[in-house]
Amino acid sequence: MILIKKYLYAFCCFSLLFTIQCTDQKEQKWVVDSPQKLNRFELKLEQGQLYYQVLHHETVSLPWAPLGAVRSDADLSKDLKFDSQTEVKAVAHDYELVAGKQRKIHDLANQSTIFFANKAGLKIGVEVQVLEGGLAIRYQFPEEKSSVVKMQKDLMGFQLATGKTAFLQRYDTVTQWQPAYEQFYEEHKVGDISRHKNGWCFPALFEQDDHWILLSESGLDGQYSGTHLDDPIDGFYPLRWPEAKEGMGQYDQLPSSTLPWNTTWKTIAISSDLQGIMQSDLVKTMAPENRVKDWSWIKPGLSSWSWLSAHESSTDFRALQKFVDLAAEMGWPYSLVDANWDRMEGGNLAQLAEYAQGKGVGLLVWYNSGGVHNIVTEAPRNLMDDEDLRKLEFAKLQAMGIKGVKIDFFQSDKQQLMKTYKGILEDAATCQILVNFHGCAIPRGWERTYPHLMTMESVRGAETYTFNPEYPAYAPVANTILPFTRNVVGSMDYTPVIFTDMKHAHITTFGHELALSVVFESGITHMADAVEGYQNLPHEAKSFLKNIPAAWDEVRLIEGCPGKDVVLARRRGQDWYIAGINGEGLSKSFSLELPFLNQQYELTLIQDGADEKSLSASAPKVGKIPSIEVLPYGGFVIKATVPAV
């Protein structure tokens, strides 16, 4: 009898590690903690319906919100009963990135799936992984079914306290030229309704009483559509499908699949400070593992780019030669040839590629994504949406020595377009072609799965200086929000560092523009200015841009407040690059504490000069960095190096 009691006691204690069930059958509860119990996921079944909440430091972070799904063949949102739970197990996410804000990632999670069944016996599993930096949730549909089922409704959303601050981007109405992800990130209040009532983009940043939350999505492998946040009701943000009219109204708005089937991960990064948000790689951690085993050909770096300063340059062989020459002069490995290069006069792409190779520069070339989902006439088009044509084109580019492609105008988050992204990435890998997506969705962890995906747009970037008169006033503020939002989830092709005035002149200073080379992260950074914009720089600034990395080992937030300013440090090897930008129209002083620098380091400080179009360089000593003065909308950079022995 004593032995039986011991076994029963051990069994009860073991069960409580991952399931707490109330004796009142109207409510049952399950709990999964992060390994160090910093975060907690709680799931309850109440009167046949599922709800979840998230706790951080034992305080409710996201209050109770619904879960559940309605498929074309089954309602899995009500009349549910508990079926089973998998053992809570530890999961180690250890992986390395070719490009990104940090090279080596080591994340530990506790994982479990809790299954429920409806009256017909069909199941839905709530799978969760809980980490110290947040958690991720998705559904599993475990049955075998060869016929296609469609997801009609996902009850999941996020409950937030109304009145709190949020930094959000409107999910835009898609047009011929404009995708959904190219509005400004701005400060809002929880409860605000988006202008076009299309909801809000992932990633979305929310300030809580004592911590921050960044919501996003991961794990799109062609089996699901992208989603975004709908307009809130009393602080509850439901999920929303892509808009039906996206992609010229082509393709199904709702995702579908045979069974078994998993939905995408909804990621919830949580941190007591903004450094934890900036450093989060949760979106990549929840993506499928690397499918490209040979990384040797994947080289991050900077690229010259002619289109912004001269839109017609891609049709002019001699104009393109000047940008190849600029890349060679600056030591940048790439030069991008943009739209309509197939109409080039004075030479052709093969001749330009040969010329570039002679200068030690690799070419990147633009393509229209093609297909019925866009009507943009810029060419080449209709070569990337068709698998057979795409493979032939990539093989031709590889034979020519072309290093990468920029593919534009996807115009939708529908499932069919997600399959197109995947197909492009897989075929490009076969031919060792780097990829940059434009007019596109946000990153959803693909850089882990396909490390040759170097960058994606999905941002209102510097090209807007050529067509939007409102952009110069918004840019300085938006630049201080992006490091905490869009750039957290993946490389961002903002096309920064412009000293020459475009059609609509920038109000940011030269110091601010120089700092963007560090503040923003992109596996390939397309330097957007004219040739003269870089050649006319002072020696110190030009030298800085010649040596700036495009992939990093570590990032640290020194100080900052979204919408006001940001100072961060990035490390590559032993070298540190520190940069700060001012998003406000008043002068500021930054007094920096940099405990990671020792007396070995030699510093070069470049900051705003006497006016917004000048720079000043100095060489302060470690530990004696003066208060750094910046102009309105200004900035600075510091390079810290250990001299070679």
XYZ file of C-alpha atoms in Angstrom:
645
model
C 0.000 0.000 0.000
C 2.821 2.433 0.866
C 4.501 1.654 -2.485
C 1.245 2.323 -4.378
C 0.835 5.654 -2.593
C 4.386 6.640 -3.570
C 3.709 5.871 -7.227
C 0.435 7.780 -7.145
C 2.155 10.782 -5.532
C 4.948 10.746 -8.133
C 2.419 10.450 -10.969
C 0.386 13.411 -9.691
C 3.496 15.584 -9.309
C 4.647 14.601 -12.815
C 1.266 15.459 -14.302
C 1.241 18.879 -12.673
C 4.430 19.784 -14.538
C 2.399 20.392 -17.652
C -1.320 20.134 -16.944
C -3.559 21.708 -14.349
C -7.156 20.557 -14.651
C -9.882 21.939 -12.420
C -12.377 19.474 -10.983
C -15.150 21.689 -12.306
C -15.577 20.245 -15.805
C -16.816 23.603 -17.119
C -13.210 24.815 -17.078
C -9.939 22.996 -17.606
C -6.521 24.601 -17.720
C -3.082 23.699 -19.120
C 0.207 25.474 -18.458
C 3.571 25.522 -20.275
C 6.428 27.589 -18.831
C 9.675 28.742 -20.429
C 12.752 26.814 -19.181
C 13.584 29.476 -16.568
C 9.899 30.273 -15.942
C 10.207 33.842 -17.178
C 7.205 33.412 -19.494
C 4.104 31.271 -19.146
C 1.448 30.133 -21.601
C -1.920 29.228 -20.117
C -4.680 27.515 -22.063
C -8.184 26.898 -20.798
C -11.247 25.094 -22.097
C -14.373 26.817 -20.878
C -17.830 25.623 -21.938
C -16.337 23.945 -24.994
C -14.312 26.932 -26.198
C -10.563 27.587 -26.031
C -8.841 30.647 -24.576
C -5.198 31.483 -23.911
C -3.277 34.043 -21.929
C 0.418 34.913 -21.560
C 2.243 35.816 -18.354
C 5.621 37.538 -18.072
C 7.352 37.565 -14.657
C 4.111 36.095 -13.223
C 2.161 39.145 -14.390
C -0.482 38.900 -17.089
C 0.980 40.248 -20.338
C -1.713 39.217 -22.826
C -5.079 38.574 -21.093
C -7.454 35.795 -22.065
C -8.205 35.672 -25.799
C -9.892 33.008 -27.955
C -8.364 30.204 -29.984
C -10.042 27.841 -32.422
C -10.657 27.374 -36.118
C -13.453 26.800 -38.591
C -12.557 24.726 -41.644
C -14.716 24.008 -44.673
C -15.278 20.502 -43.303
C -15.293 21.064 -39.534
C -16.046 23.594 -36.816
C -13.190 23.373 -34.329
C -14.094 26.522 -32.443
C -16.828 25.260 -30.090
C -18.199 22.160 -28.375
C -14.644 20.938 -27.866
C -13.455 18.334 -25.388
C -9.941 17.604 -24.180
C -8.378 14.696 -26.059
C -4.682 14.402 -25.142
C -1.457 16.272 -24.539
C 2.062 15.529 -25.685
C 4.781 15.481 -23.073
C 6.315 18.861 -22.368
C 9.804 18.565 -23.799
C 12.831 20.815 -24.057
C 13.715 22.012 -27.553
C 17.112 23.509 -28.341
C 17.268 25.857 -31.323
C 20.951 26.123 -32.213
C 21.682 27.534 -35.633
C 23.900 29.930 -37.516
C 22.983 32.659 -39.994
C 24.988 33.915 -42.947
C 23.494 37.405 -42.635
C 21.520 39.141 -39.942
C 21.949 41.037 -36.700
C 23.653 38.127 -34.924
C 25.393 35.140 -36.409
C 24.882 32.407 -33.813
C 21.529 31.817 -32.137
C 20.944 29.596 -29.146
C 17.322 29.480 -27.996
C 15.815 27.035 -25.523
C 12.096 26.335 -25.418
C 9.578 24.095 -23.716
C 7.180 22.622 -26.248
C 3.856 20.804 -26.006
C 0.728 20.228 -28.085
C -2.697 19.954 -26.444
C -5.335 18.241 -28.586
C -9.082 18.736 -28.490
C -11.900 17.070 -30.423
C -15.285 18.318 -31.573
C -18.504 16.302 -31.433
C -17.601 14.532 -34.671
C -14.248 13.460 -33.223
C -12.162 15.728 -35.481
C -9.146 17.197 -33.729
C -7.367 20.495 -33.342
C -4.014 20.699 -31.591
C -2.725 23.860 -29.950
C 1.062 23.663 -30.250
C 3.141 26.085 -28.211
C 6.832 26.732 -27.693
C 7.694 28.982 -24.752
C 11.116 30.643 -24.572
C 12.687 33.227 -22.297
C 12.321 35.738 -25.135
C 8.662 35.001 -25.862
C 6.536 32.236 -27.314
C 4.967 30.935 -30.514
C 1.571 29.331 -31.111
C 0.106 27.402 -34.022
C -2.613 24.828 -34.757
C -2.137 21.235 -35.813
C -4.789 19.269 -37.694
C -3.561 15.673 -37.309
C -6.074 13.598 -39.302
C -5.251 12.039 -42.672
C -7.393 13.447 -45.485
C -6.498 13.506 -49.173
C -9.260 15.898 -50.207
C -8.515 19.592 -49.840
C -9.996 21.513 -46.916
C -10.103 25.272 -46.584
C -9.544 27.394 -43.515
C -12.514 29.720 -43.173
C -11.957 31.344 -39.794
C -9.199 31.563 -37.212
C -10.444 32.824 -33.857
C -6.978 33.671 -32.582
C -6.185 37.260 -31.719
C -4.283 39.305 -29.170
C -5.877 41.072 -26.218
C -4.080 44.246 -25.136
C -4.852 46.914 -22.588
C -6.510 49.895 -24.272
C -4.870 53.285 -24.078
C -1.327 51.921 -24.109
C 1.229 53.021 -26.696
C 1.743 51.015 -29.878
C 4.035 51.480 -32.856
C 2.137 50.244 -35.871
C 2.068 50.309 -39.650
C -1.246 50.376 -41.512
C -1.881 47.412 -43.773
C -2.224 49.380 -46.972
C -4.685 48.983 -49.814
C -2.709 47.200 -52.527
C -2.500 49.037 -55.846
C -0.688 48.427 -59.127
C 2.538 49.808 -57.650
C 1.985 49.706 -53.901
C 2.118 46.560 -51.759
C 0.552 46.368 -48.292
C 3.742 46.918 -46.274
C 4.944 50.353 -47.374
C 3.173 52.788 -45.081
C 4.967 54.599 -42.251
C 5.419 53.108 -38.815
C 3.863 55.632 -36.435
C 2.987 55.939 -32.771
C -0.617 54.999 -31.977
C -2.760 53.998 -29.032
C -4.116 50.494 -28.535
C -7.629 50.692 -29.929
C -6.868 52.991 -32.877
C -8.553 52.086 -36.163
C -6.444 51.986 -39.323
C -7.093 54.641 -41.961
C -8.403 52.316 -44.681
C -9.838 49.868 -42.135
C -7.603 47.125 -43.538
C -6.029 46.531 -40.147
C -2.375 46.607 -39.152
C 0.828 44.929 -40.328
C 3.056 42.485 -38.577
C 5.383 43.139 -36.838
C 3.487 45.251 -34.308
C 5.142 46.724 -31.207
C 3.197 47.343 -27.983
C 4.360 49.003 -24.786
C 3.098 47.495 -21.537
C 3.475 48.756 -17.958
C 6.867 47.117 -17.417
C 7.722 45.358 -20.672
C 7.358 45.336 -24.459
C 5.632 42.934 -26.876
C 6.375 42.446 -30.577
C 3.795 40.401 -32.504
C 4.633 38.748 -35.809
C 4.438 35.516 -37.802
C 6.753 32.714 -38.934
C 6.880 29.402 -40.708
C 5.225 30.129 -44.065
C 6.233 27.251 -46.317
C 3.632 27.571 -49.069
C 1.009 25.638 -47.110
C -0.670 28.733 -45.673
C -1.315 32.382 -46.423
C 0.178 35.300 -44.581
C -2.031 37.049 -42.054
C -2.089 40.436 -40.365
C -3.937 42.159 -37.523
C -7.481 43.370 -37.945
C -8.690 46.604 -36.370
C -9.188 46.107 -32.625
C -12.389 45.855 -30.626
C -11.865 46.888 -26.984
C -8.156 46.192 -27.334
C -8.623 42.774 -28.986
C -6.783 42.461 -32.324
C -8.197 39.554 -34.388
C -6.253 37.931 -37.204
C -7.155 38.930 -40.729
C -6.617 37.181 -44.059
C -5.064 38.893 -47.075
C -7.543 41.210 -48.743
C -9.584 39.579 -51.537
C -8.612 42.259 -54.092
C -4.878 41.824 -53.526
C -2.858 40.543 -56.457
C -5.391 41.865 -58.981
C -8.042 39.737 -57.259
C -6.318 36.544 -58.380
C -5.977 33.400 -56.251
C -7.978 32.296 -53.248
C -8.097 34.591 -50.246
C -8.279 31.667 -47.805
C -5.577 29.002 -47.300
C -6.292 25.356 -48.064
C -4.549 21.994 -47.848
C -4.923 18.281 -47.476
C -4.495 16.851 -43.964
C -2.426 16.627 -41.828
C -1.836 20.373 -41.824
C -0.125 22.951 -39.620
C -0.880 26.645 -39.620
C 1.805 29.316 -39.348
C 3.393 30.242 -36.052
C 2.153 33.434 -34.450
C 5.159 34.809 -32.558
C 5.041 36.902 -29.391
C 8.420 38.390 -28.470
C 8.420 39.699 -24.886
C 11.123 41.707 -23.122
C 11.424 43.962 -20.102
C 13.372 46.400 -22.296
C 13.724 47.376 -25.918
C 17.141 45.732 -26.182
C 15.473 42.335 -25.830
C 13.038 43.221 -28.596
C 15.792 44.465 -30.911
C 17.872 41.330 -30.295
C 14.951 38.924 -30.804
C 15.328 36.302 -33.524
C 12.117 34.502 -32.565
C 10.695 34.735 -36.092
C 13.765 32.966 -37.509
C 13.889 30.472 -34.635
C 10.390 29.229 -35.466
C 11.116 28.859 -39.190
C 12.153 25.538 -40.754
C 15.850 24.688 -40.561
C 18.377 25.585 -43.252
C 17.808 23.730 -46.521
C 20.966 25.039 -48.239
C 23.856 22.984 -46.936
C 26.688 24.621 -48.894
C 27.014 28.214 -47.711
C 30.361 28.986 -49.292
C 28.930 30.990 -52.199
C 26.662 33.205 -50.059
C 28.439 36.511 -49.496
C 26.748 39.472 -47.766
C 27.998 42.893 -48.770
C 27.283 46.391 -50.034
C 26.109 47.246 -53.522
C 26.016 50.343 -55.705
C 22.608 51.117 -57.231
C 21.886 53.505 -60.085
C 18.079 53.596 -60.247
C 17.333 56.055 -57.447
C 19.542 58.820 -58.773
C 18.808 58.062 -62.461
C 15.658 56.040 -63.148
C 16.542 55.335 -66.782
C 20.133 54.300 -66.104
C 19.409 50.566 -66.385
C 18.899 51.013 -70.119
C 22.263 52.788 -70.538
C 25.372 50.590 -70.621
C 27.792 53.466 -69.971
C 25.768 54.790 -67.040
C 25.815 51.332 -65.463
C 29.579 51.088 -65.967
C 29.985 54.162 -63.740
C 28.188 52.400 -60.883
C 30.276 49.274 -61.386
C 33.328 51.530 -61.174
C 31.954 53.078 -57.976
C 31.540 49.640 -56.393
C 35.099 48.742 -57.371
C 36.444 52.036 -55.972
C 34.589 51.560 -52.677
C 35.434 47.873 -52.356
C 31.766 46.889 -52.473
C 31.206 43.406 -53.910
C 28.033 44.154 -55.888
C 26.305 46.536 -58.291
C 22.555 46.313 -58.901
C 21.082 46.654 -62.399
C 17.419 47.596 -62.055
C 14.275 47.398 -64.208
C 14.294 47.270 -68.010
C 17.921 46.216 -68.381
C 16.786 43.978 -71.243
C 16.311 47.218 -73.219
C 19.897 48.312 -72.587
C 21.588 50.448 -75.238
C 25.339 50.630 -75.860
C 25.902 47.091 -74.625
C 24.084 44.166 -73.042
C 23.945 42.347 -69.730
C 26.545 39.737 -70.686
C 29.007 42.462 -71.661
C 28.305 44.382 -68.455
C 28.797 41.220 -66.406
C 32.151 40.650 -68.105
C 33.144 44.258 -67.445
C 32.117 43.968 -63.789
C 34.037 40.723 -63.323
C 37.135 42.475 -64.582
C 36.642 45.017 -61.802
C 36.053 42.374 -59.127
C 32.343 43.280 -58.871
C 29.358 40.920 -59.094
C 26.125 41.997 -60.764
C 22.650 41.760 -59.266
C 19.766 42.056 -61.741
C 16.097 43.038 -61.459
C 13.056 40.978 -62.492
C 9.326 41.530 -62.439
C 7.702 38.677 -60.511
C 5.344 38.358 -63.482
C 2.122 36.420 -63.599
C -1.516 37.448 -63.355
C -1.088 38.982 -59.890
C 0.475 42.199 -61.249
C 0.118 44.306 -64.387
C 3.336 46.303 -64.050
C 4.998 46.404 -67.460
C 8.596 46.906 -66.302
C 10.738 44.082 -67.642
C 11.938 41.384 -67.714
C 8.609 39.908 -66.604
C 6.859 36.512 -66.771
C 10.103 34.628 -66.156
C 9.871 34.163 -62.381
C 6.291 32.931 -61.900
C 6.662 29.944 -64.224
C 8.828 27.188 -62.728
C 10.283 25.901 -65.997
C 11.131 29.371 -67.334
C 12.540 30.386 -63.962
C 14.928 27.447 -63.833
C 16.167 28.184 -67.338
C 16.666 31.858 -66.483
C 18.602 31.100 -63.305
C 20.844 28.668 -65.191
C 21.509 31.346 -67.810
C 22.370 33.907 -65.136
C 24.698 31.471 -63.396
C 26.543 30.784 -66.650
C 26.891 34.543 -67.171
C 28.402 35.004 -63.695
C 25.452 36.999 -62.285
C 25.459 36.810 -58.493
C 21.879 37.610 -57.552
C 18.387 38.789 -58.440
C 16.017 41.457 -57.183
C 12.431 40.307 -57.824
C 9.647 42.872 -57.563
C 5.843 43.304 -57.411
C 4.284 40.360 -55.579
C 1.358 42.478 -54.355
C -0.269 39.922 -52.029
C 0.093 37.654 -48.994
C -2.166 34.964 -50.474
C -1.091 31.338 -50.277
C -0.308 31.040 -53.984
C 2.208 33.884 -53.721
C 3.788 32.216 -50.685
C 4.326 29.161 -52.878
C 5.936 31.411 -55.493
C 8.400 32.841 -52.954
C 9.339 29.307 -51.917
C 9.767 28.115 -55.500
C 12.004 31.075 -56.358
C 14.199 30.486 -53.315
C 14.604 26.774 -54.003
C 15.424 27.220 -57.695
C 17.805 30.105 -56.963
C 19.700 27.950 -54.469
C 20.238 25.284 -57.113
C 22.007 27.828 -59.326
C 23.735 29.662 -56.464
C 21.832 32.895 -57.042
C 21.299 35.380 -54.185
C 17.765 36.730 -53.742
C 16.258 40.089 -52.816
C 12.450 40.427 -52.757
C 10.800 43.805 -53.421
C 7.165 44.900 -53.444
C 6.775 41.961 -51.144
C 5.595 40.472 -47.865
C 7.468 40.885 -44.582
C 10.208 38.395 -43.653
C 8.773 35.370 -41.921
C 11.941 33.492 -41.020
C 12.903 32.500 -44.563
C 16.458 33.772 -44.034
C 17.074 30.783 -41.754
C 15.588 28.255 -44.166
C 17.122 29.807 -47.284
C 20.253 31.742 -46.229
C 20.769 33.085 -49.759
C 17.722 35.311 -49.162
C 19.770 38.389 -48.433
C 17.113 41.031 -47.880
C 13.491 42.050 -48.457
C 11.838 45.411 -48.911
C 8.426 45.584 -47.147
C 9.347 49.037 -45.867
C 8.810 52.605 -46.973
C 12.414 53.192 -47.897
C 14.543 55.936 -49.369
C 13.264 55.494 -52.924
C 10.208 57.401 -51.645
C 12.273 60.605 -51.876
C 11.626 60.480 -55.623
C 7.814 60.354 -55.577
C 6.270 61.413 -52.237
C 6.563 65.037 -51.070
C 5.457 64.031 -47.546
C 8.292 61.562 -47.105
C 11.127 63.907 -45.988
C 9.151 65.045 -42.919
C 8.225 61.487 -41.910
C 11.553 59.780 -42.597
C 13.563 60.916 -39.529
C 10.863 59.725 -37.118
C 10.200 56.481 -38.982
C 13.936 55.745 -39.073
C 13.989 55.614 -35.256
C 11.022 53.205 -35.123
C 12.161 50.693 -37.757
C 15.027 49.200 -35.652
C 12.412 48.140 -33.071
C 9.798 46.884 -35.529
C 10.315 45.915 -39.172
C 14.092 45.379 -38.973
C 13.722 43.086 -35.946
C 12.094 40.325 -38.002
C 14.555 40.288 -40.892
C 16.916 42.083 -43.233
C 15.436 45.311 -44.592
C 16.243 46.745 -48.019
C 15.669 50.391 -47.152
C 18.301 51.544 -49.712
C 19.900 54.055 -47.327
C 22.766 56.558 -47.093
C 21.841 59.402 -49.443
C 23.769 62.665 -49.410
C 22.488 64.082 -52.702
C 19.025 65.661 -52.719
C 16.520 63.726 -54.795
C 13.272 65.172 -56.171
C 12.071 65.774 -52.610
C 15.055 66.890 -50.533
C 15.780 65.086 -47.272
C 15.884 66.995 -43.981
C 18.146 64.423 -42.344
C 21.765 65.504 -41.944
C 24.815 63.893 -43.504
C 25.549 62.429 -40.059
C 22.100 60.835 -39.912
C 22.458 59.369 -43.404
C 25.903 57.954 -42.674
C 24.589 56.364 -39.470
C 21.862 54.479 -41.366
C 24.578 52.175 -42.748
C 24.796 50.750 -39.209
C 21.360 51.471 -37.749
C 19.658 49.414 -40.480
C 20.570 45.777 -41.124
C 20.445 44.168 -44.573
C 22.357 41.193 -45.954
C 22.978 43.246 -49.068
C 22.848 46.983 -48.421
C 22.050 48.875 -51.599
C 23.747 52.257 -51.343
C 21.270 54.511 -53.053
C 23.117 57.737 -53.845
C 24.622 58.944 -57.098
C 28.284 58.255 -57.817
C 29.258 61.835 -56.899
C 27.410 61.570 -53.582
C 30.027 59.104 -52.346
C 33.050 60.378 -54.219
C 32.631 63.870 -52.735
C 32.574 62.682 -49.118
C 35.397 63.602 -46.733
C 38.109 60.976 -46.448
C 36.971 59.615 -43.057
C 33.354 59.106 -44.133
C 34.372 57.537 -47.416
C 36.762 55.190 -45.602
C 33.998 54.263 -43.166
C 31.667 53.240 -46.011
C 34.428 51.282 -47.728
C 34.776 48.996 -44.729
C 31.261 48.665 -43.300
C 30.081 45.022 -42.977
C 26.647 43.834 -44.110
C 26.410 40.881 -41.697
C 26.932 41.025 -37.962
C 27.893 38.859 -35.005
C 26.088 40.860 -32.330
C 23.845 43.882 -31.780
C 23.376 45.961 -28.625
C 20.984 48.800 -27.952
C 22.826 51.616 -26.196
C 19.821 53.887 -25.743
C 16.751 54.933 -27.631
C 13.042 55.602 -27.758
C 10.987 54.787 -30.876
C 10.002 57.968 -32.646
C 12.685 60.038 -30.911
C 16.179 58.567 -31.273
C 18.204 55.380 -31.290
C 21.842 54.543 -30.564
C 23.032 50.995 -31.190
C 26.256 49.041 -31.569
C 26.975 46.207 -33.975
C 29.993 43.895 -33.821
C 31.743 42.052 -36.607
C 34.684 40.018 -35.350
C 36.578 42.318 -32.966
C 35.370 45.518 -34.609
C 32.464 47.550 -33.247
C 30.362 50.013 -35.193
C 28.284 52.394 -33.073
C 25.688 54.696 -34.641
C 23.056 57.102 -33.444
C 20.269 59.034 -35.169
C 18.035 61.852 -33.983
C 14.431 61.690 -35.172
C 13.441 65.039 -33.703
C 13.759 68.613 -34.875
C 15.948 69.778 -32.021
C 19.648 69.412 -31.274
C 20.673 66.656 -28.844
C 23.666 65.454 -26.867
C 24.486 61.769 -26.419
C 26.731 60.713 -23.526
C 27.616 57.114 -24.206
C 28.662 54.321 -21.870
C 30.416 51.592 -23.862
C 31.685 49.022 -21.340
C 32.379 46.464 -24.089
C 35.288 48.598 -25.368
C 38.684 48.309 -23.685
C 41.844 50.363 -24.033
C 43.028 48.318 -27.019
C 40.456 49.905 -29.282
C 41.176 52.842 -31.527
C 38.162 55.036 -32.243
C 37.070 57.152 -35.175
C 34.099 59.410 -34.486
C 32.237 61.032 -37.396
C 29.398 63.380 -36.485
C 27.405 66.309 -37.789
C 29.520 69.247 -38.789
C 28.643 72.931 -38.675
C 25.534 72.395 -40.806
C 23.357 69.559 -42.052
C 25.506 68.945 -45.151
C 28.880 68.665 -43.452
C 30.675 66.113 -41.294
C 33.309 66.369 -38.584
C 35.795 63.599 -37.717
C 37.871 63.044 -34.573
C 39.717 60.262 -32.737
C 38.627 60.222 -29.072
C 40.164 57.847 -26.534
C 38.252 54.906 -25.101
C 36.627 56.015 -21.875
C 36.933 59.659 -22.857
C 34.306 59.926 -25.558
C 32.961 63.452 -25.343
C 29.288 64.249 -25.245
C 28.317 63.820 -28.893
C 26.390 66.768 -30.247
C 23.982 66.136 -33.113
C 21.879 68.554 -35.101
C 18.104 68.323 -35.535
C 17.500 65.093 -37.491
C 21.233 64.473 -37.122
C 23.455 61.526 -36.341
C 26.918 60.090 -35.799
C 29.014 56.939 -36.183
C 31.939 55.488 -34.248
C 34.230 52.796 -35.558
C 36.168 50.939 -32.867
C 38.960 48.687 -34.097
C 41.798 46.724 -32.552
C 44.979 47.454 -34.534
C 46.512 44.483 -36.296
C 49.653 43.185 -34.585
